[in-house]
Amino acid sequence: MEYKELADLIFPNVKDASYYEEKYPERDLKEGAMVTRFAPSPTGFVHMGSLYTSFSAITLARQSGGVVYLRIEDTDQKREVENGVEGIINDFNNLKIYFDEGPTQGGNYGPYIQSERRDIYQSFAKKLLEEGKAYPCFATEEELKNLREMQELNKERIGYYGSWAKYRNLPVEEAINKIKNGEDYIIRLKSPGDFNNKIILDDCIKGKIEMPENDMDIVIIKSDGLPTYHFAHAVDDHLMRTTHVIRGDEWVSSYPIHKQLFEVLGFREPKYAHIAPLTIKEGTTIRKLSKRKDKESAISFYNKIGVPDEVIKLYIATINNSSFEEWYIANPDKTIDDYEFTFDKMPIGGSLFDLDKLMSISKVYFSKLTAQDIYKRTLEYSKEYDQEFYELIKDDSNYLTSLLNIERNIERPRMDIGSYSDVKKEFWYMFDTLFTKVDKPYQDVSYPYDITFIRDYFTKVYNEEDNEEEWFNKVKDFASSVGFAINRKEYKEDPTKFLGNIADFCSIIRVMLTTSNMSPNMYDLLKIYGKDKLLQRLDIFLKDVNN
Ligand code: GLU
């Protein structure tokens, strides 16, 4: 009776917990269907780490014919950022990652923002108060500080527990008086645990982990009336009927608290899958990928350079499941959705985040796209991120598409493009506006012999109508006539007899057009660029290189 009075005094106007049990019934799903959630705090953006965790939650729920929902965990109002919720929702939308339920789309188990669920938490806190399983704690900052100092001095475990928990056994009547007198308080769990007992977490990814039972009287409702993470986790994951709690492994050590809360509240415990963090190499050490320090952790970084969302997802899938990559290579026509993700292939320790690997996956991805598709996507990308290039390509899809088609539809296509911004980096020299903007395009180029013969090649020999074979035969004849070896063996026998070999001759043409010694197929480039313009480029080249 006394407990009831206390509970009514603290939470006079909340509904009975049974109301919510009825309001949020068990979900009617087929056997084995998982209900998972992604539960970020409203940090304003999605980063690689959160994408990685949400990826598991989403794929496992979808594959099993279950439900995945987004829940915003904003009970720590000190950490609020402006547009924190909208930012996250936008990022997911941009990535075309959708949840079945959440703050925007709604659902039968909402609200999906914790600060809007205050009454629900309070109902369950009230229930615990009524049952004598929770109590108001009036400890001041000062008292807690002293407690800590005493524990340190006595080399005791730090925390609010057992006989150290001063207000745990405060007579209810006294508590009622204190509240009536307006004293500040929070609500704590009256932990029934014993630190000497062992409990076991049977983690879906990490296997069995033994830990001491919780005996801390943890805070469940803070002075602002909102729950702590622990309490909200138990109430929400129960009422939202989560079957698998998939979350970062920094929460493993809190499991004893969570297990106990589920027991005390009379809830069935969900299964847990703790995901190891993404890590990064820094010198010789390995540390957690940081959303503050590491630029590659922000999704916006990939948007800016133009890495397609699909690639980000492919990379995440690759580090998420150890056999995904091999499977994907063996099944080039399949998509992520065709692969069956399982907990047992997820990494137990940290997964090394490797930007080079991500970019190489991207290059393979681009190599499978059609030139038209890349053109369209590059157009969209440059409209937002590179207005100058957008203007250059927007009215002539053929030009860029032909360039992108060079060595594309062959068994081993080129792998030089890994992002939409690479398209410009790869072909800038084919656009005169970009070329003429470069101050000294040939500044590193020099030859140990006079190369003016190249003018003769272009004016007298080069013919746009030639097919590739005819073209190359003429190149060889001309090169030979001006002193280049066209036969490797001959050249090897006595290089001093020649200006260089045929590759050296071709390189002059290549450098003239592209400024570099590496480029896609020369024959195609020359033809697409066109003879008239080649003669103009030749003038610039000869002027620059001879000076
Ligand atoms: N809001 C918690 C976090 O940001 C979520 C943990 C969980 O998924 O339960 O880490």
PDB file of C-alpha atoms in Angstrom, residues 375 379 389-403 431 528 533:
ATOM      1  CA  TYR A 375      27.045   9.671 -68.445  1.00  0.00           C
ATOM      2  CA  LEU A 379      25.571  14.649 -65.358  1.00  0.00           C
ATOM      3  CA  PHE A 389      31.878  20.178 -66.081  1.00  0.00           C
ATOM      4  CA  TYR A 390      28.101  20.029 -66.130  1.00  0.00           C
ATOM      5  CA  GLU A 391      27.983  22.849 -68.677  1.00  0.00           C
ATOM      6  CA  LEU A 392      30.549  21.057 -70.822  1.00  0.00           C
ATOM      7  CA  ILE A 393      28.736  17.752 -70.979  1.00  0.00           C
ATOM      8  CA  LYS A 394      25.075  18.587 -70.688  1.00  0.00           C
ATOM      9  CA  ASP A 395      24.292  19.256 -74.346  1.00  0.00           C
ATOM     10  CA  ASP A 396      26.371  16.524 -75.911  1.00  0.00           C
ATOM     11  CA  SER A 397      25.856  13.099 -74.450  1.00  0.00           C
ATOM     12  CA  ASN A 398      27.542  11.404 -77.414  1.00  0.00           C
ATOM     13  CA  TYR A 399      30.972  12.855 -76.868  1.00  0.00           C
ATOM     14  CA  LEU A 400      31.416  11.722 -73.276  1.00  0.00           C
ATOM     15  CA  THR A 401      29.573   8.480 -73.888  1.00  0.00           C
ATOM     16  CA  SER A 402      32.006   7.584 -76.692  1.00  0.00           C
ATOM     17  CA  LEU A 403      34.910   8.333 -74.401  1.00  0.00           C
ATOM     18  CA  PHE A 431      37.677  19.248 -73.369  1.00  0.00           C
ATOM     19  CA  ILE A 528      36.847  10.996 -81.051  1.00  0.00           C
ATOM     20  CA  LYS A 533      41.415  19.833 -83.276  1.00  0.00           C
TER      21      LYS A 533
END
